[in-house]
């Protein structure tokens, strides 16, 4: 099958079908390019193989035939079930996990992918493919609410006007928080305003220190800026993974007794329900669709400033 | 009066008595040199003036005469009482605060100091001067327990075998946690073992990832090491303030969903009670006492590797 492979450089390659014993084989309908994919091509995590972890597809083979033919999205961490973290109820932190397109598991920028059956989530009819492909990053946005209590009196700043920032703002707003999106791209901020979001540029002052700052800028300097925006004893949620170590002055974190919480994968059920109930708008974030044949061009487009979500279609 | 002043360089100077309207004037019995004092001489915080914030002394003048003549230690943040943080019950984060020997307020390496009456804590008879001078840093150690729930099943690592690390280990142990002190100085670690503490060198492997890691090394690389020692979804408590920004790879914080909590000043009552009940041993941490006249030499001694607490006596 065709797939986009990273082995130090990107190439479109013909690779074997990713069949794994006891798992479902899924024909990919749509896959989304995430900043993590771009960071991997810059060295993040040392991954080599088929990229991609955001997808919607159809189950074409499955040990549990009840799943065959169903339209699904899927959790990206495949866990062992018996290590100390799995037994502690933290399977996404499994010591031996593989992660779709990120750690030791061929990803979604391909005609087919393989995942354990327990990772699958059926996509309801009301959620179309262009929405379903956002379930994984939207779940990551909802993870914030699993980790940090946010209520309607909290002032929240989301730092970063990219696709992850846009999803975080919407997830937080659905919890009733007063959210301001702070970014540097005029075109992205105007799109955010079109979605009814309150926005600020980096140059505009945020009026008061925030109770919660979500760092979703994907920028090495994002944490330092988050530190400057959060109130004493406030919380910073770190969503971006950046390839390069960064010079950070952590002393304000100590002096202001700030809490910094790392945040990764989240609850698929909650993300699917939010799409089903139309509490979040993801389709306006789609900037382009490319056939898988043009995946390298699609990656370049996704990495260019000002671009939101770029989708790949393996079977256009 | 005599005082140790930092104005870009250290000097022993003759300065006016630090009288402030409505405050208590305290004759200093003993003052302790903290790493923060040393970091200030390296540029931390930009403070200029009389150094020192750990002390025990006698109230010699006070608007509330009930305090006159009493032996006291004192909270170091003087707050305004009407800013948003004071009104929110966070006076140590007051926007307009002055901080003894750290922000806009002459410190304790002097014959006398001034503090608001509400900052004073009487020292019980059972607690002698060499113990009472540890109340401020011991309170900072107890602050960890105000911020992070620690119980008897938690594996806790304290990183840093200096004086703050030794206080943190003892505060955490008093809460029933299983605590291991990790450090790099053989002489300090053997002193910790003499206090009954479990120790490891940096080279020895800590057997399992810790639930809580307290970074009290005062070293720029301490946070990165703490990140490598904490379990997924574990907590790092940052106690050290370091003058220089540091290159840190924060991506494991995101991937492992670690929580990093900055921690500063703490509850004096709890520290005094712990000393009174002899739950912690601080006198073994005293390495030297110098008269204030030799304060510059004392600072050099305090900054030299392997040294624990150095005390200053203004009225020997």
Coordinates of C-alpha atoms in Angstrom, one line a residue:
Chain A
X1 CA 0.0 0.0 0.0
X2 CA 1.0 3.7 -0.3
X3 CA 2.2 5.5 2.8
X4 CA 4.1 8.6 3.8
X5 CA 7.3 7.4 5.5
X6 CA 9.8 9.4 7.6
X7 CA 13.2 7.8 7.8
X8 CA 15.3 11.0 8.3
X9 CA 13.6 12.4 5.2
X10 CA 10.0 12.2 4.0
X11 CA 9.1 9.9 1.1
X12 CA 6.0 8.4 -0.4
X13 CA 6.7 4.6 -0.3
X14 CA 5.1 1.3 -1.1
X15 CA 5.0 -0.6 2.2
X16 CA 3.3 -3.9 3.4
X17 CA -0.2 -3.9 4.8
X18 CA 0.2 -3.1 8.6
X19 CA -1.5 -6.3 9.8
X20 CA -1.0 -7.2 13.5
X21 CA -2.3 -10.3 15.2
X22 CA -5.6 -9.8 17.0
X23 CA -6.1 -6.2 15.8
X24 CA -8.4 -4.5 13.4
X25 CA -7.3 -3.5 9.9
X26 CA -8.8 -0.1 9.0
X27 CA -9.0 1.5 5.6
X28 CA -8.3 5.2 6.1
X29 CA -10.9 7.7 4.8
X30 CA -9.2 10.9 6.0
X31 CA -6.1 11.7 8.1
X32 CA -5.2 15.0 9.7
X33 CA -1.7 16.5 9.8
X34 CA -0.8 17.6 13.4
X35 CA 2.1 19.7 14.6
X36 CA 3.6 16.6 16.2
X37 CA 4.0 15.1 12.7
X38 CA 5.9 18.2 11.7
X39 CA 8.0 18.1 14.9
X40 CA 8.9 14.5 14.2
X41 CA 10.3 15.5 10.9
X42 CA 12.5 18.0 12.9
X43 CA 13.7 15.2 15.2
X44 CA 11.1 15.1 17.9
X45 CA 10.9 11.7 19.6
X46 CA 13.2 9.9 17.1
X47 CA 10.4 8.2 15.3
X48 CA 11.0 6.4 12.0
X49 CA 8.1 5.0 10.0
X50 CA 4.7 5.8 8.6
X51 CA 3.6 9.1 10.1
X52 CA 0.1 10.2 11.2
X53 CA -2.2 9.6 14.1
X54 CA -5.4 11.6 13.4
X55 CA -7.8 9.6 11.2
X56 CA -11.3 8.3 10.4
X57 CA -11.7 5.1 8.5
X58 CA -13.6 1.8 8.0
X59 CA -12.9 -1.4 9.7
X60 CA -12.2 -3.9 6.9
X61 CA -10.9 -6.9 8.9
X62 CA -11.4 -7.5 12.6
X63 CA -11.3 -10.5 15.0
X64 CA -14.5 -9.2 16.5
X65 CA -16.7 -9.2 13.4
X66 CA -19.2 -6.8 15.1
X67 CA -16.8 -4.1 14.1
X68 CA -16.4 -5.1 10.5
X69 CA -17.7 -2.4 8.2
X70 CA -18.1 0.2 10.9
X71 CA -16.8 3.8 10.5
X72 CA -14.3 4.5 13.3
X73 CA -11.8 6.7 14.8
X74 CA -9.2 5.3 17.3
X75 CA -7.2 6.0 20.4
X76 CA -3.5 6.2 19.4
X77 CA -1.8 4.5 22.4
X78 CA -1.8 0.7 22.3
X79 CA -1.0 -0.6 25.8
X80 CA 0.1 -3.9 27.3
X81 CA -2.5 -4.2 30.0
X82 CA -0.2 -5.6 32.6
X83 CA 2.6 -3.1 33.4
X84 CA 2.4 -1.0 36.6
X85 CA 0.9 2.0 34.8
X86 CA -1.8 -0.1 33.0
X87 CA -2.7 -1.7 36.3
X88 CA -2.8 1.7 37.9
X89 CA -5.5 2.7 35.3
X90 CA -3.1 4.9 33.2
X91 CA -2.9 2.9 30.0
X92 CA -1.9 5.9 27.9
X93 CA 1.3 5.9 30.0
X94 CA 2.0 2.1 29.5
X95 CA 5.7 1.5 29.6
X96 CA 5.6 -0.7 26.6
X97 CA 3.1 1.3 24.6
X98 CA 3.2 1.8 20.9
X99 CA 1.7 5.0 19.6
X100 CA 0.1 5.3 16.1
X101 CA 2.6 7.1 13.9
X102 CA 4.7 8.3 16.9
X103 CA 6.2 5.3 18.7
X104 CA 6.9 1.9 17.0
X105 CA 3.5 1.7 15.2
X106 CA 2.9 2.5 11.5
X107 CA 0.6 5.5 11.3
X108 CA -2.4 6.9 9.5
X109 CA -0.9 8.6 6.4
X110 CA -1.4 5.4 4.5
X111 CA -4.1 3.5 2.8
X112 CA -4.6 1.2 5.8
X113 CA -3.6 1.1 9.5
X114 CA -3.9 -1.4 12.3
X115 CA -5.1 -0.8 15.9
X116 CA -6.3 -3.0 18.8
X117 CA -10.0 -3.4 18.8
X118 CA -10.3 -1.8 22.3
X119 CA -8.9 1.4 20.8
X120 CA -11.8 1.8 18.4
X121 CA -14.6 4.3 18.7
X122 CA -17.6 4.1 16.4
X123 CA -18.4 7.4 14.7
X124 CA -22.1 8.4 15.0
X125 CA -23.9 9.1 11.7
X126 CA -24.4 12.8 12.6
X127 CA -20.6 13.3 12.6
X128 CA -19.2 13.4 9.1
X129 CA -15.6 12.4 8.0
X130 CA -14.2 16.0 8.2
X131 CA -15.4 16.3 11.7
X132 CA -14.5 12.7 12.8
X133 CA -10.9 13.3 11.8
X134 CA -10.7 15.9 14.6
X135 CA -11.8 13.5 17.3
X136 CA -8.2 12.7 18.4
X137 CA -6.9 16.4 18.8
X138 CA -10.3 17.4 20.2
X139 CA -10.0 14.7 22.8
X140 CA -6.5 16.1 23.6
X141 CA -8.2 19.5 24.1
X142 CA -10.8 18.0 26.4
X143 CA -8.0 16.4 28.5
X144 CA -7.4 19.8 30.0
X145 CA -10.8 19.6 31.7
X146 CA -9.9 16.1 33.0
X147 CA -6.9 17.6 34.7
X148 CA -7.7 21.1 35.7
X149 CA -10.9 22.2 37.4
X150 CA -12.2 25.1 35.3
X151 CA -15.4 27.0 36.1
X152 CA -17.5 29.9 34.8
X153 CA -15.7 32.5 37.0
X154 CA -12.2 31.5 35.7
X155 CA -10.3 33.7 33.3
X156 CA -8.6 31.4 30.8
X157 CA -6.1 32.4 28.2
X158 CA -5.2 30.0 25.3
X159 CA -1.9 30.8 23.8
X160 CA -1.6 29.9 20.2
X161 CA -4.0 30.5 17.4
X162 CA -3.3 27.3 15.5
X163 CA -5.5 24.3 15.2
X164 CA -4.8 23.0 18.6
X165 CA -5.4 26.4 20.2
X166 CA -8.7 26.7 18.4
X167 CA -9.8 23.3 19.7
X168 CA -8.7 24.1 23.3
X169 CA -10.6 27.4 23.3
X170 CA -13.8 25.6 22.2
X171 CA -13.4 22.7 24.7
X172 CA -12.8 25.2 27.5
X173 CA -15.7 27.4 26.4
X174 CA -18.0 24.4 26.5
X175 CA -17.1 24.1 30.2
X176 CA -18.4 27.7 30.7
X177 CA -15.0 29.4 31.2
X178 CA -14.3 32.9 30.0
X179 CA -11.7 32.2 27.4
X180 CA -9.4 34.5 25.4
X181 CA -7.4 33.3 22.5
X182 CA -4.0 35.0 22.2
X183 CA -2.1 34.6 18.9
X184 CA 0.1 36.3 16.4
X185 CA -1.5 35.6 13.0
X186 CA -4.1 38.2 12.0
X187 CA -5.8 35.8 9.6
X188 CA -6.1 33.0 12.2
X189 CA -7.4 35.4 14.8
X190 CA -10.1 36.8 12.4
X191 CA -11.2 33.2 11.8
X192 CA -11.4 32.6 15.5
X193 CA -13.6 35.7 15.9
X194 CA -15.8 34.4 13.1
X195 CA -16.3 31.4 15.4
X196 CA -17.4 33.8 18.1
X197 CA -14.2 33.5 20.1
X198 CA -12.6 36.5 22.0
X199 CA -9.1 37.2 20.7
X200 CA -6.0 39.2 21.4
X201 CA -2.7 39.7 19.6
X202 CA 0.5 39.1 21.4
X203 CA 1.0 42.9 21.4
X204 CA -2.3 43.7 23.0
X205 CA -2.3 43.4 26.8
X206 CA -4.4 40.8 28.4
X207 CA -6.2 42.9 31.0
X208 CA -5.7 40.8 34.1
X209 CA -3.5 37.8 35.0
X210 CA -5.2 34.6 34.0
X211 CA -6.3 31.8 36.3
X212 CA -5.4 29.3 33.7
X213 CA -3.1 29.6 30.7
X214 CA -3.1 26.9 28.0
X215 CA 0.2 26.8 26.1
X216 CA -0.8 25.5 22.7
X217 CA 1.4 27.7 20.5
X218 CA 3.8 25.0 19.5
X219 CA 6.5 27.6 20.0
X220 CA 9.7 27.2 22.0
X221 CA 9.0 30.6 23.7
X222 CA 5.4 29.7 24.6
X223 CA 6.0 28.6 28.1
X224 CA 7.9 31.7 29.0
X225 CA 5.0 33.8 27.7
X226 CA 2.5 31.6 29.6
X227 CA 4.5 32.3 32.8
X228 CA 4.2 36.0 32.2
X229 CA 0.4 35.8 31.7
X230 CA -0.7 33.6 34.6
X231 CA -1.7 34.8 38.1
X232 CA 0.0 33.9 41.3
X233 CA -1.0 30.3 42.2
X234 CA -2.5 30.0 38.7
X235 CA -2.2 27.0 36.4
X236 CA -0.4 26.6 33.1
X237 CA -1.4 23.7 30.9
X238 CA 1.3 22.6 28.5
X239 CA 0.0 21.1 25.3
X240 CA 2.8 21.7 22.9
X241 CA 5.6 19.2 22.3
X242 CA 8.6 21.0 20.9
X243 CA 11.7 19.3 19.5
X244 CA 14.3 21.7 20.9
X245 CA 15.2 22.3 24.6
X246 CA 14.5 25.9 25.4
X247 CA 16.1 28.4 27.7
X248 CA 13.4 29.0 30.4
X249 CA 13.6 31.2 33.5
X250 CA 11.6 29.0 35.9
X251 CA 12.1 31.3 38.9
X252 CA 8.7 33.1 38.4
X253 CA 7.1 29.7 38.7
X254 CA 8.6 29.3 42.1
X255 CA 8.0 32.9 43.3
X256 CA 4.4 32.9 42.1
X257 CA 3.8 29.3 43.1
X258 CA 2.5 28.5 39.6
X259 CA 1.4 25.0 38.7
X260 CA 2.5 23.7 35.3
X261 CA 0.5 20.6 34.1
X262 CA 1.6 18.6 31.1
X263 CA -1.3 17.4 29.0
X264 CA -1.5 14.8 26.2
X265 CA -4.2 12.4 25.0
X266 CA -7.7 12.7 26.1
X267 CA -11.2 11.3 26.3
X268 CA -12.5 10.2 22.8
X269 CA -16.1 9.8 24.1
X270 CA -16.3 13.4 25.3
X271 CA -14.9 14.7 22.0
X272 CA -17.3 12.6 19.9
X273 CA -20.3 13.7 22.0
X274 CA -19.2 17.4 21.6
X275 CA -19.2 17.0 17.8
X276 CA -22.5 15.1 17.9
X277 CA -24.1 17.9 19.9
X278 CA -22.4 20.6 17.7
X279 CA -20.8 22.2 20.8
X280 CA -17.6 22.7 18.8
X281 CA -17.0 23.8 15.2
X282 CA -14.1 22.0 13.5
X283 CA -14.9 22.2 9.8
X284 CA -13.9 25.9 9.6
X285 CA -10.4 24.8 10.6
X286 CA -9.9 22.7 7.5
X287 CA -7.6 24.6 5.1
X288 CA -6.9 22.0 2.5
X289 CA -7.4 18.4 1.4
X290 CA -4.7 16.6 -0.5
X291 CA -4.7 13.1 -2.0
X292 CA -2.1 10.8 -0.2
X293 CA -0.1 10.9 -3.5
X294 CA 0.7 14.6 -2.7
X295 CA 1.4 14.0 1.0
X296 CA 4.8 15.7 0.9
X297 CA 3.3 18.8 -0.5
X298 CA 0.6 18.6 2.1
X299 CA 3.2 18.4 4.9
X300 CA 4.9 21.5 3.5
X301 CA 1.6 23.3 3.4
X302 CA 0.8 22.2 6.9
X303 CA 4.1 23.6 8.1
X304 CA 3.7 27.0 6.4
X305 CA 2.8 29.9 8.6
X306 CA -0.9 30.8 8.8
X307 CA -2.1 27.3 7.9
X308 CA -4.7 25.4 10.0
X309 CA -5.7 21.8 9.4
X310 CA -4.5 20.0 6.3
X311 CA -6.2 16.6 5.5
X312 CA -4.9 13.7 3.5
X313 CA -7.2 11.4 1.5
X314 CA -5.7 8.0 0.8
X315 CA -8.6 6.9 -1.5
X316 CA -9.8 10.1 -3.2
Chain B
X1 CA 24.1 50.2 62.8
X2 CA 26.3 47.6 61.1
X3 CA 24.8 45.6 58.1
X4 CA 25.8 43.5 55.2
X5 CA 24.9 45.4 52.1
X6 CA 24.8 44.2 48.5
X7 CA 24.9 47.0 45.9
X8 CA 26.5 45.1 43.0
X9 CA 29.2 44.0 45.5
X10 CA 29.1 43.0 49.1
X11 CA 30.2 45.3 51.8
X12 CA 29.9 45.7 55.5
X13 CA 28.4 49.2 56.0
X14 CA 27.1 51.5 58.6
X15 CA 23.5 52.2 57.8
X16 CA 20.6 54.0 59.5
X17 CA 18.3 52.0 61.8
X18 CA 15.5 50.5 59.7
X19 CA 12.6 52.2 61.5
X20 CA 9.2 52.0 59.6
X21 CA 6.0 53.7 60.8
X22 CA 3.7 51.3 62.7
X23 CA 6.2 48.4 62.6
X24 CA 8.2 46.5 65.2
X25 CA 11.9 47.1 65.5
X26 CA 13.7 43.9 66.2
X27 CA 17.2 43.4 67.5
X28 CA 18.6 40.4 65.6
X29 CA 20.0 37.5 67.7
X30 CA 20.9 35.2 64.9
X31 CA 20.5 35.2 61.1
X32 CA 20.9 32.4 58.6
X33 CA 22.4 32.5 55.1
X34 CA 20.1 31.0 52.5
X35 CA 20.9 30.1 48.9
X36 CA 18.7 32.9 47.8
X37 CA 21.1 35.4 49.4
X38 CA 23.9 33.9 47.4
X39 CA 21.8 33.9 44.2
X40 CA 21.0 37.6 44.8
X41 CA 24.8 38.3 44.8
X42 CA 24.8 36.6 41.4
X43 CA 22.0 38.8 40.0
X44 CA 18.8 37.0 41.1
X45 CA 15.9 39.4 41.5
X46 CA 17.9 42.6 41.1
X47 CA 17.8 43.3 44.8
X48 CA 20.0 46.0 46.3
X49 CA 20.3 46.6 50.0
X50 CA 20.8 44.8 53.3
X51 CA 20.6 41.1 52.7
X52 CA 19.1 38.3 54.8
X53 CA 15.6 37.0 55.6
X54 CA 16.1 34.1 58.1
X55 CA 16.4 35.4 61.7
X56 CA 15.4 35.2 65.3
X57 CA 15.5 38.3 67.5
X58 CA 14.0 40.4 70.2
X59 CA 11.3 43.1 69.8
X60 CA 12.8 46.3 71.1
X61 CA 10.2 48.8 70.0
X62 CA 6.6 48.1 69.0
X63 CA 3.3 50.0 68.6
X64 CA 1.7 47.0 70.3
X65 CA 3.6 47.0 73.5
X66 CA 2.5 43.4 74.3
X67 CA 5.2 42.4 71.8
X68 CA 8.0 44.5 73.3
X69 CA 10.7 42.3 74.8
X70 CA 9.5 39.1 73.2
X71 CA 11.7 36.7 71.2
X72 CA 10.3 36.4 67.7
X73 CA 10.9 35.1 64.2
X74 CA 8.9 36.8 61.4
X75 CA 7.3 36.2 58.0
X76 CA 9.3 37.9 55.4
X77 CA 6.5 39.2 53.0
X78 CA 5.0 42.5 54.1
X79 CA 1.7 42.9 52.3
X80 CA -0.6 45.9 51.6
X81 CA -3.9 44.2 52.6
X82 CA -6.1 45.7 49.9
X83 CA -4.8 44.5 46.5
X84 CA -6.6 41.8 44.6
X85 CA -4.2 39.0 45.9
X86 CA -4.4 40.2 49.5
X87 CA -8.2 40.2 49.3
X88 CA -8.1 36.8 47.7
X89 CA -6.3 35.5 50.8
X90 CA -2.9 35.3 49.2
X91 CA -0.9 38.0 51.0
X92 CA 2.4 36.4 50.2
X93 CA 1.6 37.2 46.6
X94 CA 0.7 40.8 47.3
X95 CA 1.4 43.0 44.2
X96 CA 3.0 45.7 46.3
X97 CA 4.8 43.4 48.8
X98 CA 8.1 44.1 50.1
X99 CA 10.2 41.1 51.2
X100 CA 12.8 41.1 54.0
X101 CA 16.2 41.3 52.4
X102 CA 14.8 40.3 48.9
X103 CA 12.4 43.1 47.7
X104 CA 12.6 46.7 48.8
X105 CA 13.1 46.0 52.5
X106 CA 16.3 46.0 54.5
X107 CA 17.1 42.5 55.7
X108 CA 18.3 40.5 58.7
X109 CA 22.1 40.6 58.2
X110 CA 22.2 43.7 60.4
X111 CA 22.0 44.6 64.1
X112 CA 18.3 45.5 63.7
X113 CA 15.4 45.0 61.3
X114 CA 11.8 46.2 60.9
X115 CA 8.7 44.2 60.2
X116 CA 4.9 44.7 60.5
X117 CA 3.6 43.4 63.8
X118 CA 1.3 41.0 62.0
X119 CA 4.4 39.3 60.6
X120 CA 5.7 38.3 64.0
X121 CA 5.6 34.9 65.6
X122 CA 6.6 34.4 69.2
X123 CA 9.2 31.7 69.7
X124 CA 8.3 29.2 72.4
X125 CA 10.8 28.6 75.2
X126 CA 11.6 25.1 74.2
X127 CA 12.9 26.3 70.8
X128 CA 16.3 27.8 71.2
X129 CA 17.9 30.5 68.9
X130 CA 19.8 28.0 66.7
X131 CA 16.5 26.2 66.0
X132 CA 14.3 29.3 65.8
X133 CA 16.5 30.8 63.0
X134 CA 15.4 27.8 60.9
X135 CA 11.7 28.6 61.2
X136 CA 11.5 30.5 57.9
X137 CA 13.2 27.9 55.7
X138 CA 11.4 25.1 57.6
X139 CA 8.1 26.8 56.9
X140 CA 9.1 26.9 53.2
X141 CA 9.6 23.1 53.4
X142 CA 6.2 22.6 55.0
X143 CA 4.7 24.6 52.2
X144 CA 5.0 21.5 50.0
X145 CA 2.5 19.7 52.2
X146 CA 0.1 22.7 51.9
X147 CA 0.2 22.3 48.1
X148 CA 0.6 18.6 47.3
X149 CA -1.3 15.8 49.0
X150 CA 1.4 13.4 50.3
X151 CA 0.5 10.2 52.1
X152 CA 2.2 7.2 53.5
X153 CA 2.1 5.1 50.3
X154 CA 3.8 7.8 48.3
X155 CA 7.4 7.4 47.1
X156 CA 9.0 10.8 47.4
X157 CA 12.4 11.9 46.2
X158 CA 14.1 15.1 47.4
X159 CA 16.7 16.2 45.0
X160 CA 19.5 18.2 46.7
X161 CA 21.4 17.4 49.8
X162 CA 21.8 21.0 50.9
X163 CA 20.1 22.6 53.8
X164 CA 16.8 23.2 52.1
X165 CA 16.7 19.5 50.9
X166 CA 17.4 18.3 54.4
X167 CA 14.5 20.4 55.7
X168 CA 12.2 19.2 52.9
X169 CA 13.0 15.5 53.7
X170 CA 12.2 16.0 57.3
X171 CA 9.0 17.9 56.7
X172 CA 7.8 15.2 54.2
X173 CA 8.8 12.4 56.5
X174 CA 6.7 14.0 59.3
X175 CA 3.7 13.6 57.0
X176 CA 4.5 9.8 56.8
X177 CA 5.8 9.7 53.2
X178 CA 8.6 7.3 52.2
X179 CA 11.3 9.8 51.3
X180 CA 14.7 9.3 49.7
X181 CA 17.2 12.1 49.6
X182 CA 19.3 12.2 46.3
X183 CA 22.4 14.3 46.3
X184 CA 26.0 14.5 45.1
X185 CA 28.0 15.4 48.2
X186 CA 29.3 12.3 50.2
X187 CA 29.7 14.3 53.3
X188 CA 26.2 15.8 53.2
X189 CA 24.6 12.4 52.5
X190 CA 26.4 10.8 55.4
X191 CA 25.1 13.6 57.6
X192 CA 21.6 12.9 56.3
X193 CA 22.0 9.2 57.1
X194 CA 23.1 10.2 60.6
X195 CA 19.7 11.9 60.9
X196 CA 18.1 8.6 59.9
X197 CA 17.3 9.6 56.3
X198 CA 17.5 7.3 53.4
X199 CA 19.9 8.6 50.8
X200 CA 21.2 7.9 47.2
X201 CA 23.9 9.5 45.2
X202 CA 23.1 10.9 41.7
X203 CA 24.9 7.8 40.2
X204 CA 22.8 5.3 42.2
X205 CA 19.6 4.4 40.5
X206 CA 16.4 5.3 42.3
X207 CA 14.6 2.0 42.1
X208 CA 11.2 3.2 40.8
X209 CA 9.8 6.4 39.4
X210 CA 8.7 8.6 42.2
X211 CA 5.2 9.9 42.9
X212 CA 6.6 13.2 44.0
X213 CA 10.0 14.8 43.4
X214 CA 11.0 17.9 45.3
X215 CA 13.7 19.9 43.4
X216 CA 15.7 21.6 46.1
X217 CA 19.2 21.2 44.6
X218 CA 19.6 24.9 43.8
X219 CA 21.2 23.7 40.5
X220 CA 20.2 24.8 37.0
X221 CA 20.1 21.2 36.0
X222 CA 17.9 20.1 38.9
X223 CA 14.5 20.4 37.0
X224 CA 15.7 18.2 34.2
X225 CA 16.8 15.5 36.6
X226 CA 13.5 15.8 38.5
X227 CA 11.7 15.2 35.2
X228 CA 13.7 12.0 34.7
X229 CA 12.9 10.7 38.2
X230 CA 9.1 11.3 38.4
X231 CA 6.4 8.8 37.4
X232 CA 3.8 9.5 34.7
X233 CA 1.2 11.9 36.1
X234 CA 3.5 12.5 39.1
X235 CA 4.3 15.8 40.7
X236 CA 7.5 17.9 40.8
X237 CA 7.8 20.5 43.5
X238 CA 10.1 23.3 42.5
X239 CA 11.8 24.9 45.5
X240 CA 15.0 26.3 44.1
X241 CA 15.2 29.8 42.6
X242 CA 18.2 30.0 40.2
X243 CA 19.5 33.2 38.7
X244 CA 20.1 31.9 35.2
X245 CA 17.6 30.8 32.6
X246 CA 18.2 27.1 31.8
X247 CA 17.9 25.0 28.8
X248 CA 15.1 22.5 29.6
X249 CA 13.4 19.9 27.5
X250 CA 9.8 20.2 28.7
X251 CA 8.4 17.6 26.3
X252 CA 8.6 14.8 28.8
X253 CA 6.4 16.9 31.1
X254 CA 3.8 16.9 28.3
X255 CA 4.2 13.3 27.3
X256 CA 4.1 12.0 30.9
X257 CA 1.5 14.5 32.0
X258 CA 3.6 15.6 34.9
X259 CA 2.6 18.4 37.2
X260 CA 5.3 21.0 38.2
X261 CA 4.4 23.1 41.2
X262 CA 6.3 26.2 42.2
X263 CA 6.6 26.5 46.0
X264 CA 7.9 29.4 48.1
X265 CA 7.1 30.6 51.6
X266 CA 5.1 28.5 54.0
X267 CA 3.3 28.2 57.3
X268 CA 5.4 29.5 60.3
X269 CA 3.0 28.0 62.8
X270 CA 3.5 24.5 61.5
X271 CA 7.3 24.9 61.4
X272 CA 7.4 26.3 65.0
X273 CA 5.2 23.4 66.2
X274 CA 7.4 20.8 64.5
X275 CA 10.5 22.3 66.2
X276 CA 8.7 22.4 69.6
X277 CA 7.6 18.8 69.2
X278 CA 11.1 17.8 68.0
X279 CA 9.8 16.2 64.8
X280 CA 12.6 17.7 62.9
X281 CA 16.3 18.1 63.7
X282 CA 17.9 21.4 62.5
X283 CA 20.9 21.9 64.8
X284 CA 22.9 19.3 63.0
X285 CA 22.7 21.4 59.9
X286 CA 24.6 24.3 61.4
X287 CA 28.2 24.4 60.0
X288 CA 29.5 27.6 61.4
X289 CA 28.6 30.8 63.3
X290 CA 30.3 34.1 62.4
X291 CA 30.0 37.5 64.0
X292 CA 28.4 40.0 61.6
X293 CA 31.8 41.8 61.3
X294 CA 32.9 38.7 59.3
X295 CA 29.8 38.5 57.2
X296 CA 31.6 38.6 53.9
X297 CA 33.7 35.7 54.9
X298 CA 30.6 33.9 56.2
X299 CA 28.9 34.4 52.7
X300 CA 32.0 32.9 51.0
X301 CA 31.8 30.0 53.4
X302 CA 28.1 29.5 52.8
X303 CA 28.7 29.5 49.0
X304 CA 31.5 26.9 49.2
X305 CA 30.6 23.3 48.1
X306 CA 29.7 21.0 50.9
X307 CA 28.6 23.7 53.4
X308 CA 25.3 23.5 55.1
X309 CA 23.9 26.4 57.2
X310 CA 26.1 29.3 58.2
X311 CA 24.8 31.7 60.9
X312 CA 25.5 35.3 61.6
X313 CA 25.6 36.9 65.0
X314 CA 25.2 40.7 65.0
X315 CA 25.7 41.0 68.8
X316 CA 28.1 38.2 69.7

